[in-house]
Amino acid sequence: MGNGRSHLGQRVCSQFLPAEQDEVDRLFDALSSKSSSNTSPRSFSLKALKSHTGEALPPEMVTRLYDGMRRIDLTGQAKGPSESVTQEQFTVSMSHLLKGNSKDKSLMILKMISATDGPVKAREIQKFTEDLVGSVVHVLTHRQELRGWSPKKAPGAPSRVQVLAAQLLSEMKLADGKKVLGPQQLDCECDQAVIEDWVFRAHLVATFLSVVIHRGFFLHLSLDLATLVPERRVDQGQEFDSVLDILSVIYINSHLPREQQPCWHLLFSSELHGHSFSQLCGRIPRRGPCVLLLEDHDGHVFGGFASCSWEIKPQFQGDNRCFLFSISPSMAVYTCTGYNDHYMYLNQGQQTIPNGLGMGGQHDYFGLWVDVDFGRGHSKAKPTCTTYNSPQLSAQEDFRFEKMEVWAVGDTSRPQPAKSGKSILDVDPEAQALLEISGRSRHSEGLRQVPDQE
């Protein structure tokens, strides 16, 4: 095997480490042994690849991968695809797909779409993207690696596969600088440079290709799924039907800070804990970063990421890592503009200022607002939310909802105090007065920084 790899390395460029190349060679040996051809050099057929993958991948994705491999031209003189996939073609393809840069991956994507090296239509890339996204759900379900999440399809059309594929495609910049944002752009031509730039922008495309290869081909190389699919934790006896499916979770999780990606722990669900703002306020403060989401009566699903622990107080809180997002009818993430610091707001029991939960915008005009009168809210943006540049997320500006969920993300093993440099004497004037009346001094006075005023 070692001599074969050395000889192979003189003709093709593999980016695998020696142990990884051994695993790739082992996989090729298994595939070529299933082919009936005894010709030299050894190769494998589409039938052999489908036999190896079994039901782990949809047949159309297996065919795409096979066609991409046999269209690799190592000599620069081939007049068309080879009849089967040789070891050199297989090694180059796997190296490009798993270890390559954006240029390498764009070459393979182009060959998986078309037999020519010329431009392809944006609608062809759209179909490829839908096949890729669907294959990820398929293979994770087959390998039982959903980590507690549901592969269910949301009712109605378009499906979540189509919605996520459309979001990924919207990150593509065409040759004229425009983005693929509607049917009118689907007939535009996209060359390899456009696809390369797209792969660089839409990092989930490369991640999905890696998942499909590793899990679909039963390749025994390391693949950390923890940052792609977080573990779903729900307290014992509290199983419920979440608004989220596996693709929604993957999309939101991909925008979280890396340390928050491995685990989601349910803090609040209106289905489990009731339609109660008091219950919400009792369950989410001091629990660290959270993802909250709503489904309104019109089927729109949207929410926000709170980067810091929630506090019940009459001031805005949070930082510029917070964002708002939409899941249905379209997927999008809206990050901070820097216009103001109105990232998060949670208040209850006040008479002169709003009581409720809000993210972005300003009082009575939030990008996302859940009223203390639970089940009611608003999403106001004319034309966009000042804090997050988000449009109206709900179907109606003033909406009603039945389902709300809040998930703690990251290390959820213990409560986390909100970040604050204030002592109890800063926030409680009565405690300070009592200290002074008793004749005791504040020993820390002058030795610590004066806390920022909020």
Coordinates of C-alpha atoms in Angstrom, one line a residue:
M1 CA 0.0 0.0 0.0
G2 CA 2.8 2.4 0.9
N3 CA 4.6 1.9 -2.4
G4 CA 1.3 2.4 -4.3
R5 CA 0.8 5.7 -2.5
S6 CA 4.3 6.8 -3.2
H7 CA 3.9 6.1 -6.9
L8 CA 0.5 7.7 -6.8
G9 CA 2.0 10.8 -5.2
Q10 CA 4.3 11.4 -8.2
R11 CA 1.2 12.0 -10.4
V12 CA -1.4 13.6 -8.2
C13 CA -1.3 16.0 -5.4
S14 CA -2.9 14.7 -2.2
Q15 CA -3.4 16.9 0.8
F16 CA -4.0 14.0 3.1
L17 CA -1.7 13.1 6.0
P18 CA -0.2 9.6 5.7
A19 CA -2.7 8.0 8.0
E20 CA -5.6 9.8 6.3
Q21 CA -4.3 8.6 2.9
D22 CA -4.2 5.1 4.1
E23 CA -7.9 5.4 5.0
V24 CA -8.7 6.8 1.5
D25 CA -6.8 4.0 -0.1
R26 CA -8.7 1.5 2.0
L27 CA -12.0 2.9 0.8
F28 CA -10.8 2.8 -2.8
D29 CA -9.8 -0.8 -2.4
A30 CA -13.2 -1.7 -1.0
L31 CA -15.0 0.1 -3.9
S32 CA -12.8 -1.3 -6.7
S33 CA -13.2 -4.8 -5.3
K34 CA -16.9 -4.5 -5.9
S35 CA -16.5 -3.7 -9.6
S36 CA -16.6 -6.5 -12.1
S37 CA -13.9 -4.9 -14.3
N38 CA -10.4 -6.6 -14.1
T39 CA -8.8 -4.0 -16.3
S40 CA -5.7 -2.1 -15.2
P41 CA -5.5 0.5 -13.7
R42 CA -8.1 -0.5 -11.1
S43 CA -11.3 1.6 -10.9
F44 CA -14.9 1.4 -9.6
S45 CA -18.3 1.9 -11.2
L46 CA -21.4 3.8 -10.2
K47 CA -23.0 0.5 -9.2
A48 CA -20.1 -0.3 -6.9
L49 CA -20.4 3.2 -5.2
K50 CA -24.2 2.8 -4.8
S51 CA -23.7 -0.6 -3.3
H52 CA -21.2 0.7 -0.8
T53 CA -23.3 3.7 0.3
G54 CA -26.5 1.7 0.5
E55 CA -29.3 3.8 1.9
A56 CA -27.0 6.3 3.6
L57 CA -27.3 8.8 0.7
P58 CA -30.0 9.7 -1.8
P59 CA -29.2 8.1 -5.2
E60 CA -29.0 11.4 -7.0
M61 CA -26.3 12.7 -4.6
V62 CA -24.3 9.4 -5.1
T63 CA -24.6 9.9 -8.9
R64 CA -23.4 13.6 -8.6
L65 CA -20.4 12.6 -6.6
Y66 CA -19.5 9.8 -9.0
D67 CA -19.9 12.0 -12.0
G68 CA -17.7 14.7 -10.4
M69 CA -14.9 12.1 -9.8
R70 CA -14.9 10.6 -13.2
R71 CA -14.8 14.1 -14.8
I72 CA -11.4 14.8 -13.2
D73 CA -8.9 15.2 -16.0
L74 CA -5.4 14.4 -14.7
T75 CA -3.7 14.7 -18.1
G76 CA -5.5 17.7 -19.5
Q77 CA -6.1 15.7 -22.7
A78 CA -9.3 13.8 -21.9
K79 CA -12.1 14.2 -24.4
G80 CA -14.8 13.4 -21.8
P81 CA -15.5 11.7 -18.5
S82 CA -13.9 8.3 -17.9
E83 CA -16.0 5.2 -17.9
S84 CA -15.2 4.5 -14.3
V85 CA -13.3 6.2 -11.4
T86 CA -9.6 5.5 -11.1
Q87 CA -7.5 5.6 -7.9
E88 CA -5.9 8.9 -9.1
Q89 CA -9.2 10.5 -9.8
F90 CA -10.6 9.3 -6.5
T91 CA -7.7 10.6 -4.5
V92 CA -7.8 14.0 -6.2
S93 CA -11.5 14.3 -5.7
M94 CA -11.5 13.3 -2.1
S95 CA -8.5 15.7 -1.4
H96 CA -10.4 18.6 -3.1
L97 CA -13.7 17.9 -1.3
L98 CA -12.3 17.3 2.2
K99 CA -9.0 19.2 2.3
G100 CA -9.1 21.7 -0.5
N101 CA -9.6 25.4 -0.5
S102 CA -12.5 27.2 -2.1
K103 CA -11.0 26.9 -5.6
D104 CA -10.6 23.1 -5.2
K105 CA -14.1 22.7 -3.9
S106 CA -15.6 24.9 -6.6
L107 CA -13.9 22.8 -9.3
M108 CA -15.6 19.7 -7.8
I109 CA -19.0 21.3 -7.5
L110 CA -18.8 22.5 -11.2
K111 CA -18.0 18.9 -12.2
M112 CA -20.8 17.5 -10.1
I113 CA -23.2 19.8 -11.9
S114 CA -22.0 19.7 -15.5
A115 CA -19.8 17.6 -17.9
T116 CA -18.2 20.7 -19.3
D117 CA -15.9 23.2 -17.6
G118 CA -18.0 26.1 -18.9
P119 CA -20.4 28.2 -16.9
V120 CA -23.6 26.7 -15.5
K121 CA -27.0 28.3 -14.8
A122 CA -27.8 29.6 -11.3
R123 CA -30.8 27.3 -11.3
E124 CA -28.5 24.3 -11.8
I125 CA -26.6 25.4 -8.7
Q126 CA -29.9 25.8 -6.9
K127 CA -30.8 22.2 -7.7
F128 CA -27.3 21.0 -6.5
T129 CA -27.7 23.0 -3.3
E130 CA -31.1 21.5 -2.6
D131 CA -29.7 18.0 -3.2
L132 CA -26.8 18.7 -0.9
V133 CA -28.9 20.1 1.9
G134 CA -31.4 17.2 1.6
S135 CA -28.5 14.7 1.6
V136 CA -27.2 16.1 4.9
V137 CA -30.6 15.5 6.6
H138 CA -30.8 12.1 5.0
V139 CA -27.3 10.9 6.1
L140 CA -27.5 12.3 9.6
T141 CA -30.9 10.6 10.0
H142 CA -29.6 7.3 8.6
R143 CA -26.6 7.4 10.9
Q144 CA -28.7 8.4 13.9
E145 CA -26.6 11.5 14.5
L146 CA -29.4 14.1 14.9
R147 CA -28.4 14.4 18.6
G148 CA -32.0 14.6 19.7
W149 CA -33.4 16.9 17.0
S150 CA -36.2 16.1 14.6
P151 CA -35.7 15.6 10.8
K152 CA -39.4 16.5 10.4
K153 CA -40.5 18.5 7.4
A154 CA -42.4 21.7 8.2
P155 CA -45.9 21.6 6.8
G156 CA -46.6 23.6 3.6
A157 CA -44.3 24.8 0.9
P158 CA -41.5 25.5 0.5
S159 CA -39.8 22.8 2.6
R160 CA -37.0 23.7 5.1
V161 CA -34.6 22.1 2.6
Q162 CA -35.6 24.5 -0.1
V163 CA -35.6 27.4 2.4
L164 CA -32.0 26.7 3.6
A165 CA -30.9 26.1 0.0
A166 CA -32.3 29.4 -1.0
Q167 CA -30.5 31.1 1.8
L168 CA -27.2 29.6 0.8
L169 CA -27.7 30.5 -2.8
S170 CA -28.6 34.1 -1.8
E171 CA -25.0 34.5 -0.6
M172 CA -23.7 34.0 -4.2
K173 CA -22.5 37.1 -6.1
L174 CA -23.0 36.9 -9.8
A175 CA -20.5 38.3 -12.3
D176 CA -22.3 41.6 -12.3
G177 CA -22.1 41.9 -8.5
K178 CA -25.8 41.1 -8.0
K179 CA -27.1 38.3 -5.7
V180 CA -29.4 35.5 -6.5
L181 CA -32.4 36.7 -4.7
G182 CA -35.2 35.7 -6.9
P183 CA -36.3 33.7 -10.0
Q184 CA -35.2 36.5 -12.3
Q185 CA -31.5 35.6 -11.5
L186 CA -31.8 31.9 -12.0
D187 CA -31.0 32.0 -15.7
C188 CA -27.8 33.9 -15.1
E189 CA -24.5 32.1 -15.9
C190 CA -22.0 31.2 -13.1
D191 CA -18.4 30.3 -13.9
Q192 CA -15.9 28.7 -11.6
A193 CA -14.8 32.1 -10.2
V194 CA -18.4 32.8 -9.1
I195 CA -18.7 29.4 -7.5
E196 CA -15.4 29.7 -5.8
D197 CA -16.4 33.1 -4.2
W198 CA -19.7 31.5 -3.2
V199 CA -18.1 28.6 -1.4
F200 CA -15.9 31.1 0.4
R201 CA -18.9 33.1 1.5
A202 CA -21.3 30.3 2.3
H203 CA -19.2 28.2 4.6
L204 CA -22.0 25.7 5.2
V205 CA -21.6 24.4 1.6
A206 CA -18.1 23.1 2.4
T207 CA -19.2 21.7 5.7
F208 CA -22.2 19.9 4.2
L209 CA -19.9 18.4 1.5
S210 CA -17.7 17.1 4.3
V211 CA -20.6 15.6 6.2
V212 CA -22.0 13.9 3.1
I213 CA -18.6 12.3 2.2
H214 CA -17.6 11.3 5.8
R215 CA -20.9 9.8 6.8
G216 CA -22.2 8.8 3.4
F217 CA -19.0 6.9 2.3
F218 CA -18.5 5.5 5.9
L219 CA -15.1 7.1 5.9
H220 CA -13.2 6.5 9.1
L221 CA -11.7 10.0 9.4
S222 CA -12.3 12.4 12.3
L223 CA -15.3 14.7 11.9
D224 CA -16.5 16.8 14.8
L225 CA -20.3 17.2 14.4
A226 CA -20.6 19.0 17.8
T227 CA -20.2 22.5 16.3
L228 CA -22.7 21.6 13.5
V229 CA -25.4 19.8 15.4
P230 CA -25.7 20.8 19.0
E231 CA -26.8 18.2 21.6
R232 CA -30.5 18.8 22.5
R233 CA -31.1 18.7 26.2
V234 CA -34.6 18.7 27.7
D235 CA -35.1 18.0 31.4
Q236 CA -36.5 14.5 32.2
G237 CA -40.2 14.2 31.6
Q238 CA -40.4 17.3 29.5
E239 CA -40.3 16.0 26.0
F240 CA -42.3 18.1 23.5
D241 CA -42.6 18.9 19.9
S242 CA -40.2 21.8 19.2
V243 CA -40.7 24.5 16.6
L244 CA -37.2 23.7 15.4
D245 CA -36.1 21.0 13.0
I246 CA -32.6 19.8 12.3
L247 CA -31.9 22.3 9.5
S248 CA -33.2 25.3 11.5
V249 CA -30.9 24.3 14.4
I250 CA -27.9 23.9 12.1
Y251 CA -28.5 27.3 10.5
I252 CA -28.9 29.2 13.8
N253 CA -26.1 27.3 15.4
S254 CA -23.7 28.2 12.6
H255 CA -24.0 31.8 13.6
L256 CA -23.3 31.4 17.3
P257 CA -19.9 31.9 18.9
R258 CA -18.0 28.6 18.8
E259 CA -18.1 28.1 22.6
Q260 CA -21.9 28.2 22.5
Q261 CA -22.4 25.6 19.7
P262 CA -22.1 22.1 21.2
C263 CA -25.2 22.1 23.4
W264 CA -28.7 23.6 23.7
H265 CA -30.7 23.1 26.9
L266 CA -34.4 24.0 27.0
L267 CA -35.2 26.7 29.6
F268 CA -38.7 27.6 28.6
S269 CA -41.5 26.3 26.4
S270 CA -45.0 27.7 26.3
E271 CA -46.2 24.2 25.6
L272 CA -44.5 22.9 28.8
H273 CA -44.5 25.8 31.1
G274 CA -47.7 27.6 30.1
H275 CA -48.5 31.0 28.5
S276 CA -47.1 33.0 31.3
F277 CA -44.7 35.9 31.3
S278 CA -44.0 35.3 35.0
Q279 CA -42.9 31.7 34.2
L280 CA -40.7 33.1 31.4
C281 CA -39.1 35.6 33.8
G282 CA -38.6 32.9 36.4
R283 CA -36.8 30.5 34.1
I284 CA -34.4 32.5 31.8
P285 CA -32.5 35.1 34.0
R286 CA -28.9 34.2 34.9
R287 CA -28.7 31.2 32.6
G288 CA -26.1 32.5 30.2
P289 CA -26.5 33.1 26.4
C290 CA -29.8 32.0 25.0
V291 CA -31.7 31.5 21.7
L292 CA -35.3 32.4 21.8
L293 CA -37.9 31.9 19.1
L294 CA -41.5 32.3 18.3
E295 CA -44.0 31.0 15.9
D296 CA -46.8 33.5 15.2
H297 CA -50.4 32.6 14.2
D298 CA -49.5 33.0 10.5
G299 CA -46.7 30.4 10.6
H300 CA -43.7 32.8 10.6
V301 CA -40.9 31.5 12.8
F302 CA -38.3 34.0 14.1
G303 CA -36.3 34.9 17.1
G304 CA -33.0 36.2 18.5
F305 CA -29.7 35.3 20.1
A306 CA -29.0 36.9 23.5
S307 CA -25.3 36.8 24.0
C308 CA -25.4 37.5 27.8
S309 CA -27.5 36.4 30.7
W310 CA -30.9 38.0 30.8
E311 CA -31.6 40.3 33.7
I312 CA -34.9 41.8 34.9
K313 CA -34.2 45.5 34.9
P314 CA -35.4 48.7 33.3
Q315 CA -32.2 49.2 31.2
F316 CA -31.0 47.7 27.9
Q317 CA -28.4 45.0 28.2
G318 CA -26.3 42.6 26.1
D319 CA -23.6 43.4 23.6
N320 CA -22.9 43.4 19.8
R321 CA -22.8 39.6 19.5
C322 CA -26.6 39.6 19.8
F323 CA -28.6 39.1 16.6
L324 CA -32.1 38.6 15.3
F325 CA -33.0 35.8 12.8
S326 CA -35.8 34.4 10.7
I327 CA -36.5 30.7 10.0
S328 CA -39.8 30.8 8.1
P329 CA -40.9 31.7 5.5
S330 CA -37.2 32.5 4.8
M331 CA -33.9 32.0 6.6
A332 CA -31.7 35.0 7.5
V333 CA -29.6 36.4 10.3
Y334 CA -29.5 40.1 11.1
T335 CA -26.5 41.4 13.1
C336 CA -25.8 44.6 14.9
T337 CA -25.5 47.9 13.0
G338 CA -23.7 49.9 15.7
Y339 CA -26.4 52.5 15.6
N340 CA -27.3 52.0 19.2
D341 CA -26.8 49.5 22.1
H342 CA -30.5 48.4 22.4
Y343 CA -29.6 44.7 22.2
M344 CA -31.7 43.1 24.9
Y345 CA -34.5 44.3 27.3
L346 CA -36.4 42.4 29.9
N347 CA -38.6 44.1 32.5
Q348 CA -41.6 43.3 34.7
G349 CA -43.6 45.1 37.3
Q350 CA -42.9 48.7 36.3
Q351 CA -45.6 51.4 35.9
T352 CA -43.8 54.0 33.8
I353 CA -41.8 52.0 31.3
P354 CA -42.8 49.0 29.1
N355 CA -43.0 45.5 30.7
G356 CA -42.0 42.7 28.4
L357 CA -39.0 41.2 26.5
G358 CA -37.5 43.0 23.6
M359 CA -34.6 43.0 21.2
G360 CA -33.5 45.9 19.0
G361 CA -35.1 49.2 18.2
Q362 CA -36.6 51.2 21.1
H363 CA -39.5 51.3 23.5
D364 CA -42.8 50.6 21.8
Y365 CA -40.9 50.0 18.5
F366 CA -38.8 46.9 19.0
G367 CA -37.4 44.7 16.3
L368 CA -38.8 41.8 18.4
W369 CA -41.1 42.3 21.3
V370 CA -43.0 39.9 23.6
D371 CA -45.5 41.7 25.7
V372 CA -46.1 41.0 29.4
D373 CA -49.6 40.1 28.2
F374 CA -48.2 36.8 27.0
G375 CA -49.2 35.7 23.6
R376 CA -49.0 39.2 22.1
G377 CA -46.0 40.9 20.5
H378 CA -44.8 43.2 17.7
S379 CA -42.0 43.4 15.2
K380 CA -41.7 46.9 13.9
A381 CA -39.3 48.0 11.2
K382 CA -39.9 50.9 8.9
P383 CA -37.9 50.0 6.8
T384 CA -35.6 48.1 9.2
C385 CA -34.8 47.8 12.9
T386 CA -32.2 50.4 13.9
T387 CA -30.2 48.0 16.1
Y388 CA -30.1 44.9 13.8
N389 CA -31.1 46.2 10.4
S390 CA -33.8 43.5 10.4
P391 CA -37.1 43.8 8.5
Q392 CA -40.5 43.0 10.0
L393 CA -40.0 39.3 11.2
S394 CA -43.7 38.5 11.9
A395 CA -46.4 38.2 9.3
Q396 CA -48.3 41.1 11.0
E397 CA -46.6 44.0 12.7
D398 CA -48.6 43.4 15.8
F399 CA -48.9 39.6 16.1
R400 CA -50.2 36.9 18.3
F401 CA -48.4 33.6 19.0
E402 CA -49.0 30.3 20.7
K403 CA -45.4 28.8 20.7
M404 CA -42.4 30.3 22.3
E405 CA -39.1 28.5 23.2
V406 CA -35.9 29.7 25.0
W407 CA -32.8 27.5 24.8
A408 CA -29.6 28.1 26.9
V409 CA -26.6 27.5 24.6
G410 CA -23.1 26.5 25.5
D411 CA -22.1 25.4 29.0
T412 CA -25.5 25.2 30.7
S413 CA -24.3 23.2 33.8
R414 CA -24.7 26.1 36.3
P415 CA -26.4 29.5 36.5
Q416 CA -24.3 32.4 35.3
P417 CA -24.4 35.8 36.9
A418 CA -24.8 38.7 34.6
K419 CA -21.7 40.6 33.8
S420 CA -21.4 43.6 36.0
G421 CA -18.7 45.5 37.8
K422 CA -21.1 46.9 40.4
S423 CA -21.1 45.9 44.0
I424 CA -24.3 45.6 46.1
L425 CA -23.5 49.1 47.5
D426 CA -23.7 50.5 44.0
V427 CA -27.1 49.2 43.3
D428 CA -28.6 49.5 46.8
P429 CA -28.3 53.1 48.2
E430 CA -30.0 52.0 51.4
A431 CA -27.2 49.5 52.1
Q432 CA -24.6 52.2 51.5
A433 CA -26.5 54.6 53.9
L434 CA -26.7 52.0 56.6
L435 CA -23.0 51.3 56.3
E436 CA -22.2 55.0 56.7
I437 CA -24.6 55.4 59.7
S438 CA -22.9 52.6 61.5
G439 CA -19.6 54.4 61.2
R440 CA -18.0 51.8 58.9
S441 CA -16.0 52.9 55.9
R442 CA -16.0 51.4 52.4
H443 CA -12.5 49.8 52.3
S444 CA -12.8 49.2 48.6
E445 CA -13.5 52.9 47.8
G446 CA -10.8 54.3 45.6
L447 CA -9.3 50.9 45.0
R448 CA -11.7 49.8 42.3
Q449 CA -13.0 51.3 39.1
V450 CA -16.1 53.3 39.2
P451 CA -18.8 51.3 37.4
D452 CA -20.2 52.5 34.1
Q453 CA -23.5 54.2 34.3
E454 CA -26.3 52.4 32.4

